Structure formats: C-alpha cells, structure tokens
C-alpha cells in the first residue's frame, strides 16, 4: 500500500531544469560601445552618400561655396504689343515685370528666386524680358528654371553661368 504523502521520484529521462537567468543590469561599456558603433556607421554612410551622389561635374565640388547670378531672356510671343507697353494679357496676364523666376536642382529643391525685369517689344509682336536669379549655387548637373507657374525648363550649367538662358512662351 502506498501513502498519499509519498514523494514521486523524478523522471530519470527528463532534462534538468535550467536555472532562471537573473537580470543584473546593462553594462555601461556595452552602451558606450553601441553608441560609438552607431556613430561610426552614420559617419560612414554620410561620407559614402556624399561621395557617391554629389551631382557635381568632374572637377567642380558640389558644395564648393561658389554661386553665380543666372541671367538671360524670356520671350513672350502673344502678339499685339504697342511700341511702349510690354506685358502679358488674357491667358498670359501673369507675365509682366517682376514675375517670379525660380531655379531648382534635379531633386526639385529651390536654389534661388529672382524675377523678370523690364520687357521691351521686339517689333514682331513679341515681348522680351530680362530674366535673373541671384546666388545660384554652382556644381549642379543641370538647373530647372520656372517663370511664374509655367513649368520647369532644363538649363545646362554652362548656359546658366554664362548668361545664355533663353526661354520663351506662346506661339
């Protein structure tokens, strides 16, 4: 006869019970090592992305600190100008002296904002305005120039630097 209070012998085939780990806290050296490793990784990525995606033509650093004034002309071909007045009307009423000129880089970031200058009739029913935007950073592969809200036009860096920007609108 067995007693209800007799202990049951342990199963000889059962794996031994693992002791429960106790948390003793985080070693401050581990935190310092993790922070240094993270900083090194961020620094390496920053340098790598800067070298890989600078967007600068050969020989010109992207962030060289150089800037230039973009200059050129904007011709509005809408007809009907008198000898002394020059500006858009009807669907072109947004084109006049002082109209916004915006310069963007390839990523669409605004680099500079300028304006149309005084327009002059050219005798063929068109109006030719001066166009300028100051302090455009050098080193882009190309520039996108927009007058008013009329869409961005790609301009080569040589033309932008040398004042050879010539945009037009209308027939």
PDB file of N, CA and C in Angstrom, residues 85-169:
ATOM      1  N   UNK A  85       4.265  99.605 -74.520  1.00  0.00           N
ATOM      2  CA  UNK A  85       3.828  98.686 -73.478  1.00  0.00           C
ATOM      3  C   UNK A  85       4.333  97.288 -73.775  1.00  0.00           C
ATOM      4  N   UNK A  86       4.620  96.550 -72.707  1.00  0.00           N
ATOM      5  CA  UNK A  86       5.098  95.184 -72.877  1.00  0.00           C
ATOM      6  C   UNK A  86       4.709  94.383 -71.647  1.00  0.00           C
ATOM      7  N   UNK A  87       3.833  93.433 -71.844  1.00  0.00           N
ATOM      8  CA  UNK A  87       3.389  92.575 -70.754  1.00  0.00           C
ATOM      9  C   UNK A  87       2.308  91.658 -71.269  1.00  0.00           C
ATOM     10  N   UNK A  88       2.058  90.595 -70.550  1.00  0.00           N
ATOM     11  CA  UNK A  88       1.072  89.626 -70.987  1.00  0.00           C
ATOM     12  C   UNK A  88      -0.342  90.076 -70.698  1.00  0.00           C
ATOM     13  N   UNK A  89      -1.280  89.564 -71.489  1.00  0.00           N
ATOM     14  CA  UNK A  89      -2.697  89.832 -71.259  1.00  0.00           C
ATOM     15  C   UNK A  89      -3.465  88.547 -71.526  1.00  0.00           C
ATOM     16  N   UNK A  90      -4.725  88.527 -71.123  1.00  0.00           N
ATOM     17  CA  UNK A  90      -5.537  87.330 -71.324  1.00  0.00           C
ATOM     18  C   UNK A  90      -4.932  86.150 -70.577  1.00  0.00           C
ATOM     19  N   UNK A  91      -4.667  85.082 -71.299  1.00  0.00           N
ATOM     20  CA  UNK A  91      -4.083  83.881 -70.699  1.00  0.00           C
ATOM     21  C   UNK A  91      -2.651  84.059 -70.247  1.00  0.00           C
ATOM     22  N   UNK A  92      -2.027  85.150 -70.645  1.00  0.00           N
ATOM     23  CA  UNK A  92      -0.641  85.431 -70.258  1.00  0.00           C
ATOM     24  C   UNK A  92      -0.551  86.598 -69.277  1.00  0.00           C
ATOM     25  N   UNK A  93      -1.637  86.922 -68.596  1.00  0.00           N
ATOM     26  CA  UNK A  93      -1.650  88.095 -67.713  1.00  0.00           C
ATOM     27  C   UNK A  93      -0.716  87.945 -66.510  1.00  0.00           C
ATOM     28  N   UNK A  94      -0.228  86.731 -66.260  1.00  0.00           N
ATOM     29  CA  UNK A  94       0.710  86.532 -65.154  1.00  0.00           C
ATOM     30  C   UNK A  94       2.141  86.901 -65.537  1.00  0.00           C
ATOM     31  N   UNK A  95       2.370  87.245 -66.809  1.00  0.00           N
ATOM     32  CA  UNK A  95       3.721  87.577 -67.270  1.00  0.00           C
ATOM     33  C   UNK A  95       3.856  89.093 -67.377  1.00  0.00           C
ATOM     34  N   UNK A  96       4.718  89.651 -66.538  1.00  0.00           N
ATOM     35  CA  UNK A  96       4.976  91.095 -66.525  1.00  0.00           C
ATOM     36  C   UNK A  96       6.276  91.321 -65.761  1.00  0.00           C
ATOM     37  N   UNK A  97       6.802  92.537 -65.778  1.00  0.00           N
ATOM     38  CA  UNK A  97       7.990  92.796 -64.964  1.00  0.00           C
ATOM     39  C   UNK A  97       7.731  92.437 -63.506  1.00  0.00           C
ATOM     40  N   UNK A  98       8.680  91.748 -62.890  1.00  0.00           N
ATOM     41  CA  UNK A  98       8.537  91.334 -61.500  1.00  0.00           C
ATOM     42  C   UNK A  98       7.987  89.935 -61.315  1.00  0.00           C
ATOM     43  N   UNK A  99       7.562  89.277 -62.397  1.00  0.00           N
ATOM     44  CA  UNK A  99       7.056  87.909 -62.290  1.00  0.00           C
ATOM     45  C   UNK A  99       8.154  87.001 -61.740  1.00  0.00           C
ATOM     46  N   UNK A 100       7.786  86.078 -60.875  1.00  0.00           N
ATOM     47  CA  UNK A 100       8.741  85.201 -60.197  1.00  0.00           C
ATOM     48  C   UNK A 100       9.490  84.294 -61.168  1.00  0.00           C
ATOM     49  N   UNK A 101      10.793  84.172 -60.932  1.00  0.00           N
ATOM     50  CA  UNK A 101      11.668  83.215 -61.621  1.00  0.00           C
ATOM     51  C   UNK A 101      12.266  82.347 -60.524  1.00  0.00           C
ATOM     52  N   UNK A 102      12.060  81.025 -60.612  1.00  0.00           N
ATOM     53  CA  UNK A 102      12.550  80.110 -59.590  1.00  0.00           C
ATOM     54  C   UNK A 102      13.519  79.131 -60.229  1.00  0.00           C
ATOM     55  N   UNK A 103      14.648  78.892 -59.548  1.00  0.00           N
ATOM     56  CA  UNK A 103      15.665  77.953 -60.025  1.00  0.00           C
ATOM     57  C   UNK A 103      15.689  76.768 -59.061  1.00  0.00           C
ATOM     58  N   UNK A 104      15.609  75.554 -59.629  1.00  0.00           N
ATOM     59  CA  UNK A 104      15.600  74.307 -58.861  1.00  0.00           C
ATOM     60  C   UNK A 104      16.790  73.450 -59.260  1.00  0.00           C
ATOM     61  N   UNK A 105      17.151  72.500 -58.382  1.00  0.00           N
ATOM     62  CA  UNK A 105      18.114  71.481 -58.782  1.00  0.00           C
ATOM     63  C   UNK A 105      17.343  70.259 -59.281  1.00  0.00           C
ATOM     64  N   UNK A 106      18.063  69.191 -59.628  1.00  0.00           N
ATOM     65  CA  UNK A 106      17.424  67.995 -60.187  1.00  0.00           C
ATOM     66  C   UNK A 106      16.445  67.349 -59.215  1.00  0.00           C
ATOM     67  N   UNK A 107      16.679  67.501 -57.929  1.00  0.00           N
ATOM     68  CA  UNK A 107      15.794  66.911 -56.919  1.00  0.00           C
ATOM     69  C   UNK A 107      14.557  67.758 -56.653  1.00  0.00           C
ATOM     70  N   UNK A 108      14.495  68.944 -57.256  1.00  0.00           N
ATOM     71  CA  UNK A 108      13.341  69.810 -57.067  1.00  0.00           C
ATOM     72  C   UNK A 108      13.475  70.777 -55.907  1.00  0.00           C
ATOM     73  N   UNK A 109      14.661  70.879 -55.344  1.00  0.00           N
ATOM     74  CA  UNK A 109      14.904  71.821 -54.253  1.00  0.00           C
ATOM     75  C   UNK A 109      15.095  73.223 -54.828  1.00  0.00           C
ATOM     76  N   UNK A 110      14.457  74.197 -54.223  1.00  0.00           N
ATOM     77  CA  UNK A 110      14.612  75.582 -54.683  1.00  0.00           C
ATOM     78  C   UNK A 110      16.018  76.056 -54.333  1.00  0.00           C
ATOM     79  N   UNK A 111      16.746  76.521 -55.347  1.00  0.00           N
ATOM     80  CA  UNK A 111      18.101  77.028 -55.161  1.00  0.00           C
ATOM     81  C   UNK A 111      18.142  78.546 -55.112  1.00  0.00           C
ATOM     82  N   UNK A 112      17.258  79.200 -55.874  1.00  0.00           N
ATOM     83  CA  UNK A 112      17.257  80.659 -55.941  1.00  0.00           C
ATOM     84  C   UNK A 112      15.908  81.137 -56.454  1.00  0.00           C
ATOM     85  N   UNK A 113      15.574  82.371 -56.094  1.00  0.00           N
ATOM     86  CA  UNK A 113      14.375  83.007 -56.625  1.00  0.00           C
ATOM     87  C   UNK A 113      14.747  84.392 -57.109  1.00  0.00           C
ATOM     88  N   UNK A 114      14.283  84.707 -58.305  1.00  0.00           N
ATOM     89  CA  UNK A 114      14.534  86.005 -58.903  1.00  0.00           C
ATOM     90  C   UNK A 114      13.263  86.516 -59.542  1.00  0.00           C
ATOM     91  N   UNK A 115      13.420  87.337 -60.588  1.00  0.00           N
ATOM     92  CA  UNK A 115      12.244  87.934 -61.223  1.00  0.00           C
ATOM     93  C   UNK A 115      12.560  88.322 -62.657  1.00  0.00           C
ATOM     94  N   UNK A 116      11.473  88.511 -63.416  1.00  0.00           N
ATOM     95  CA  UNK A 116      11.614  89.086 -64.748  1.00  0.00           C
ATOM     96  C   UNK A 116      11.860  90.580 -64.590  1.00  0.00           C
ATOM     97  N   UNK A 117      12.708  91.106 -65.466  1.00  0.00           N
ATOM     98  CA  UNK A 117      12.960  92.539 -65.470  1.00  0.00           C
ATOM     99  C   UNK A 117      12.033  93.218 -66.457  1.00  0.00           C
ATOM    100  N   UNK A 118      12.410  94.404 -66.855  1.00  0.00           N
ATOM    101  CA  UNK A 118      11.623  95.183 -67.800  1.00  0.00           C
ATOM    102  C   UNK A 118      11.559  94.474 -69.141  1.00  0.00           C
ATOM    103  N   UNK A 119      10.371  94.476 -69.727  1.00  0.00           N
ATOM    104  CA  UNK A 119      10.205  93.887 -71.053  1.00  0.00           C
ATOM    105  C   UNK A 119      10.233  94.964 -72.122  1.00  0.00           C
ATOM    106  N   UNK A 120      10.624  94.571 -73.330  1.00  0.00           N
ATOM    107  CA  UNK A 120      10.630  95.522 -74.445  1.00  0.00           C
ATOM    108  C   UNK A 120      10.061  94.821 -75.672  1.00  0.00           C
ATOM    109  N   UNK A 121       9.194  95.500 -76.410  1.00  0.00           N
ATOM    110  CA  UNK A 121       8.671  94.911 -77.647  1.00  0.00           C
ATOM    111  C   UNK A 121       9.820  94.739 -78.642  1.00  0.00           C
ATOM    112  N   UNK A 122       9.773  93.635 -79.393  1.00  0.00           N
ATOM    113  CA  UNK A 122      10.849  93.423 -80.354  1.00  0.00           C
ATOM    114  C   UNK A 122      10.422  93.715 -81.796  1.00  0.00           C
ATOM    115  N   UNK A 123       9.239  94.288 -81.986  1.00  0.00           N
ATOM    116  CA  UNK A 123       8.790  94.674 -83.319  1.00  0.00           C
ATOM    117  C   UNK A 123       8.069  93.586 -84.084  1.00  0.00           C
ATOM    118  N   UNK A 124       8.028  92.359 -83.560  1.00  0.00           N
ATOM    119  CA  UNK A 124       7.326  91.271 -84.245  1.00  0.00           C
ATOM    120  C   UNK A 124       6.119  90.800 -83.443  1.00  0.00           C
ATOM    121  N   UNK A 125       5.667  91.630 -82.525  1.00  0.00           N
ATOM    122  CA  UNK A 125       4.531  91.250 -81.688  1.00  0.00           C
ATOM    123  C   UNK A 125       4.939  90.455 -80.468  1.00  0.00           C
ATOM    124  N   UNK A 126       6.209  90.333 -80.206  1.00  0.00           N
ATOM    125  CA  UNK A 126       6.698  89.615 -79.030  1.00  0.00           C
ATOM    126  C   UNK A 126       7.268  90.599 -78.023  1.00  0.00           C
ATOM    127  N   UNK A 127       7.363  90.139 -76.805  1.00  0.00           N
ATOM    128  CA  UNK A 127       7.906  90.957 -75.730  1.00  0.00           C
ATOM    129  C   UNK A 127       9.087  90.202 -75.128  1.00  0.00           C
ATOM    130  N   UNK A 128      10.233  90.846 -75.022  1.00  0.00           N
ATOM    131  CA  UNK A 128      11.441  90.209 -74.492  1.00  0.00           C
ATOM    132  C   UNK A 128      11.762  90.823 -73.134  1.00  0.00           C
ATOM    133  N   UNK A 129      11.752  89.986 -72.091  1.00  0.00           N
ATOM    134  CA  UNK A 129      12.058  90.406 -70.725  1.00  0.00           C
ATOM    135  C   UNK A 129      13.464  89.955 -70.351  1.00  0.00           C
ATOM    136  N   UNK A 130      14.124  90.717 -69.486  1.00  0.00           N
ATOM    137  CA  UNK A 130      15.339  90.209 -68.875  1.00  0.00           C
ATOM    138  C   UNK A 130      14.920  89.234 -67.785  1.00  0.00           C
ATOM    139  N   UNK A 131      15.764  88.260 -67.524  1.00  0.00           N
ATOM    140  CA  UNK A 131      15.475  87.218 -66.553  1.00  0.00           C
ATOM    141  C   UNK A 131      16.699  87.112 -65.642  1.00  0.00           C
ATOM    142  N   UNK A 132      16.500  87.058 -64.337  1.00  0.00           N
ATOM    143  CA  UNK A 132      17.645  86.897 -63.435  1.00  0.00           C
ATOM    144  C   UNK A 132      17.230  86.219 -62.143  1.00  0.00           C
ATOM    145  N   UNK A 133      18.195  85.495 -61.562  1.00  0.00           N
ATOM    146  CA  UNK A 133      18.038  84.873 -60.247  1.00  0.00           C
ATOM    147  C   UNK A 133      19.421  84.924 -59.585  1.00  0.00           C
ATOM    148  N   UNK A 134      19.534  85.536 -58.413  1.00  0.00           N
ATOM    149  CA  UNK A 134      20.847  85.716 -57.785  1.00  0.00           C
ATOM    150  C   UNK A 134      21.311  84.506 -56.976  1.00  0.00           C
ATOM    151  N   UNK A 135      22.621  84.422 -56.789  1.00  0.00           N
ATOM    152  CA  UNK A 135      23.248  83.458 -55.870  1.00  0.00           C
ATOM    153  C   UNK A 135      22.826  82.008 -56.093  1.00  0.00           C
ATOM    154  N   UNK A 136      22.887  81.557 -57.331  1.00  0.00           N
ATOM    155  CA  UNK A 136      22.591  80.158 -57.642  1.00  0.00           C
ATOM    156  C   UNK A 136      23.837  79.337 -57.311  1.00  0.00           C
ATOM    157  N   UNK A 137      23.719  78.304 -56.478  1.00  0.00           N
ATOM    158  CA  UNK A 137      24.889  77.502 -56.133  1.00  0.00           C
ATOM    159  C   UNK A 137      25.441  76.766 -57.359  1.00  0.00           C
ATOM    160  N   UNK A 138      26.763  76.769 -57.495  1.00  0.00           N
ATOM    161  CA  UNK A 138      27.415  76.067 -58.595  1.00  0.00           C
ATOM    162  C   UNK A 138      27.480  74.576 -58.294  1.00  0.00           C
ATOM    163  N   UNK A 139      27.752  73.795 -59.325  1.00  0.00           N
ATOM    164  CA  UNK A 139      28.032  72.379 -59.135  1.00  0.00           C
ATOM    165  C   UNK A 139      26.896  71.429 -59.431  1.00  0.00           C
ATOM    166  N   UNK A 140      25.787  71.899 -59.948  1.00  0.00           N
ATOM    167  CA  UNK A 140      24.680  71.002 -60.286  1.00  0.00           C
ATOM    168  C   UNK A 140      24.897  70.429 -61.680  1.00  0.00           C
ATOM    169  N   UNK A 141      24.332  69.241 -61.942  1.00  0.00           N
ATOM    170  CA  UNK A 141      24.413  68.630 -63.274  1.00  0.00           C
ATOM    171  C   UNK A 141      23.598  69.439 -64.276  1.00  0.00           C
ATOM    172  N   UNK A 142      22.482  69.989 -63.816  1.00  0.00           N
ATOM    173  CA  UNK A 142      21.652  70.887 -64.615  1.00  0.00           C
ATOM    174  C   UNK A 142      20.758  71.662 -63.666  1.00  0.00           C
ATOM    175  N   UNK A 143      20.118  72.681 -64.208  1.00  0.00           N
ATOM    176  CA  UNK A 143      19.206  73.518 -63.423  1.00  0.00           C
ATOM    177  C   UNK A 143      17.841  73.489 -64.090  1.00  0.00           C
ATOM    178  N   UNK A 144      16.809  73.634 -63.290  1.00  0.00           N
ATOM    179  CA  UNK A 144      15.444  73.749 -63.787  1.00  0.00           C
ATOM    180  C   UNK A 144      14.985  75.166 -63.481  1.00  0.00           C
ATOM    181  N   UNK A 145      14.558  75.888 -64.516  1.00  0.00           N
ATOM    182  CA  UNK A 145      14.154  77.284 -64.357  1.00  0.00           C
ATOM    183  C   UNK A 145      12.669  77.383 -64.678  1.00  0.00           C
ATOM    184  N   UNK A 146      11.922  78.050 -63.801  1.00  0.00           N
ATOM    185  CA  UNK A 146      10.480  78.212 -63.993  1.00  0.00           C
ATOM    186  C   UNK A 146      10.111  79.688 -63.878  1.00  0.00           C
ATOM    187  N   UNK A 147       9.343  80.163 -64.843  1.00  0.00           N
ATOM    188  CA  UNK A 147       8.827  81.527 -64.819  1.00  0.00           C
ATOM    189  C   UNK A 147       7.347  81.430 -64.465  1.00  0.00           C
ATOM    190  N   UNK A 148       6.941  82.146 -63.428  1.00  0.00           N
ATOM    191  CA  UNK A 148       5.584  82.101 -62.908  1.00  0.00           C
ATOM    192  C   UNK A 148       5.265  80.655 -62.551  1.00  0.00           C
ATOM    193  N   UNK A 149       4.208  80.094 -63.091  1.00  0.00           N
ATOM    194  CA  UNK A 149       3.811  78.706 -62.853  1.00  0.00           C
ATOM    195  C   UNK A 149       3.841  77.929 -64.162  1.00  0.00           C
ATOM    196  N   UNK A 150       4.646  78.372 -65.117  1.00  0.00           N
ATOM    197  CA  UNK A 150       4.586  77.875 -66.488  1.00  0.00           C
ATOM    198  C   UNK A 150       5.402  76.626 -66.763  1.00  0.00           C
ATOM    199  N   UNK A 151       5.904  75.959 -65.764  1.00  0.00           N
ATOM    200  CA  UNK A 151       6.649  74.723 -65.965  1.00  0.00           C
ATOM    201  C   UNK A 151       8.146  74.943 -65.908  1.00  0.00           C
ATOM    202  N   UNK A 152       8.837  73.898 -65.521  1.00  0.00           N
ATOM    203  CA  UNK A 152      10.295  73.969 -65.354  1.00  0.00           C
ATOM    204  C   UNK A 152      10.996  73.575 -66.652  1.00  0.00           C
ATOM    205  N   UNK A 153      11.970  74.386 -67.031  1.00  0.00           N
ATOM    206  CA  UNK A 153      12.755  74.145 -68.247  1.00  0.00           C
ATOM    207  C   UNK A 153      14.191  73.834 -67.829  1.00  0.00           C
ATOM    208  N   UNK A 154      14.754  72.752 -68.369  1.00  0.00           N
ATOM    209  CA  UNK A 154      16.112  72.365 -68.035  1.00  0.00           C
ATOM    210  C   UNK A 154      17.113  73.285 -68.725  1.00  0.00           C
ATOM    211  N   UNK A 155      18.094  73.739 -67.948  1.00  0.00           N
ATOM    212  CA  UNK A 155      19.142  74.625 -68.448  1.00  0.00           C
ATOM    213  C   UNK A 155      20.488  74.003 -68.073  1.00  0.00           C
ATOM    214  N   UNK A 156      21.396  73.960 -69.031  1.00  0.00           N
ATOM    215  CA  UNK A 156      22.730  73.419 -68.791  1.00  0.00           C
ATOM    216  C   UNK A 156      23.546  74.371 -67.913  1.00  0.00           C
ATOM    217  N   UNK A 157      24.441  73.848 -67.083  1.00  0.00           N
ATOM    218  CA  UNK A 157      25.221  74.701 -66.184  1.00  0.00           C
ATOM    219  C   UNK A 157      26.026  75.781 -66.906  1.00  0.00           C
ATOM    220  N   UNK A 158      26.587  75.452 -68.077  1.00  0.00           N
ATOM    221  CA  UNK A 158      27.384  76.446 -68.814  1.00  0.00           C
ATOM    222  C   UNK A 158      26.510  77.626 -69.230  1.00  0.00           C
ATOM    223  N   UNK A 159      25.310  77.338 -69.725  1.00  0.00           N
ATOM    224  CA  UNK A 159      24.398  78.404 -70.138  1.00  0.00           C
ATOM    225  C   UNK A 159      23.949  79.231 -68.937  1.00  0.00           C
ATOM    226  N   UNK A 160      23.677  78.547 -67.826  1.00  0.00           N
ATOM    227  CA  UNK A 160      23.235  79.256 -66.624  1.00  0.00           C
ATOM    228  C   UNK A 160      24.328  80.197 -66.122  1.00  0.00           C
ATOM    229  N   UNK A 161      25.571  79.721 -66.100  1.00  0.00           N
ATOM    230  CA  UNK A 161      26.689  80.539 -65.614  1.00  0.00           C
ATOM    231  C   UNK A 161      27.033  81.696 -66.547  1.00  0.00           C
ATOM    232  N   UNK A 162      26.896  81.480 -67.858  1.00  0.00           N
ATOM    233  CA  UNK A 162      27.353  82.463 -68.840  1.00  0.00           C
ATOM    234  C   UNK A 162      26.276  83.436 -69.302  1.00  0.00           C
ATOM    235  N   UNK A 163      25.099  83.405 -68.697  1.00  0.00           N
ATOM    236  CA  UNK A 163      24.037  84.339 -69.077  1.00  0.00           C
ATOM    237  C   UNK A 163      23.372  83.992 -70.396  1.00  0.00           C
ATOM    238  N   UNK A 164      23.422  82.726 -70.786  1.00  0.00           N
ATOM    239  CA  UNK A 164      22.851  82.295 -72.068  1.00  0.00           C
ATOM    240  C   UNK A 164      21.506  81.593 -71.924  1.00  0.00           C
ATOM    241  N   UNK A 165      20.760  81.904 -70.886  1.00  0.00           N
ATOM    242  CA  UNK A 165      19.446  81.296 -70.698  1.00  0.00           C
ATOM    243  C   UNK A 165      18.465  82.060 -71.588  1.00  0.00           C
ATOM    244  N   UNK A 166      17.763  81.341 -72.452  1.00  0.00           N
ATOM    245  CA  UNK A 166      16.795  81.965 -73.375  1.00  0.00           C
ATOM    246  C   UNK A 166      15.527  81.115 -73.363  1.00  0.00           C
ATOM    247  N   UNK A 167      14.522  81.573 -72.649  1.00  0.00           N
ATOM    248  CA  UNK A 167      13.254  80.861 -72.548  1.00  0.00           C
ATOM    249  C   UNK A 167      12.192  81.613 -73.317  1.00  0.00           C
ATOM    250  N   UNK A 168      11.138  80.904 -73.722  1.00  0.00           N
ATOM    251  CA  UNK A 168      10.047  81.564 -74.428  1.00  0.00           C
ATOM    252  C   UNK A 168       8.724  80.901 -74.104  1.00  0.00           C
ATOM    253  N   UNK A 169       7.655  81.636 -74.369  1.00  0.00           N
ATOM    254  CA  UNK A 169       6.303  81.151 -74.114  1.00  0.00           C
ATOM    255  C   UNK A 169       5.383  81.694 -75.187  1.00  0.00           C
TER     256      UNK A 169
END
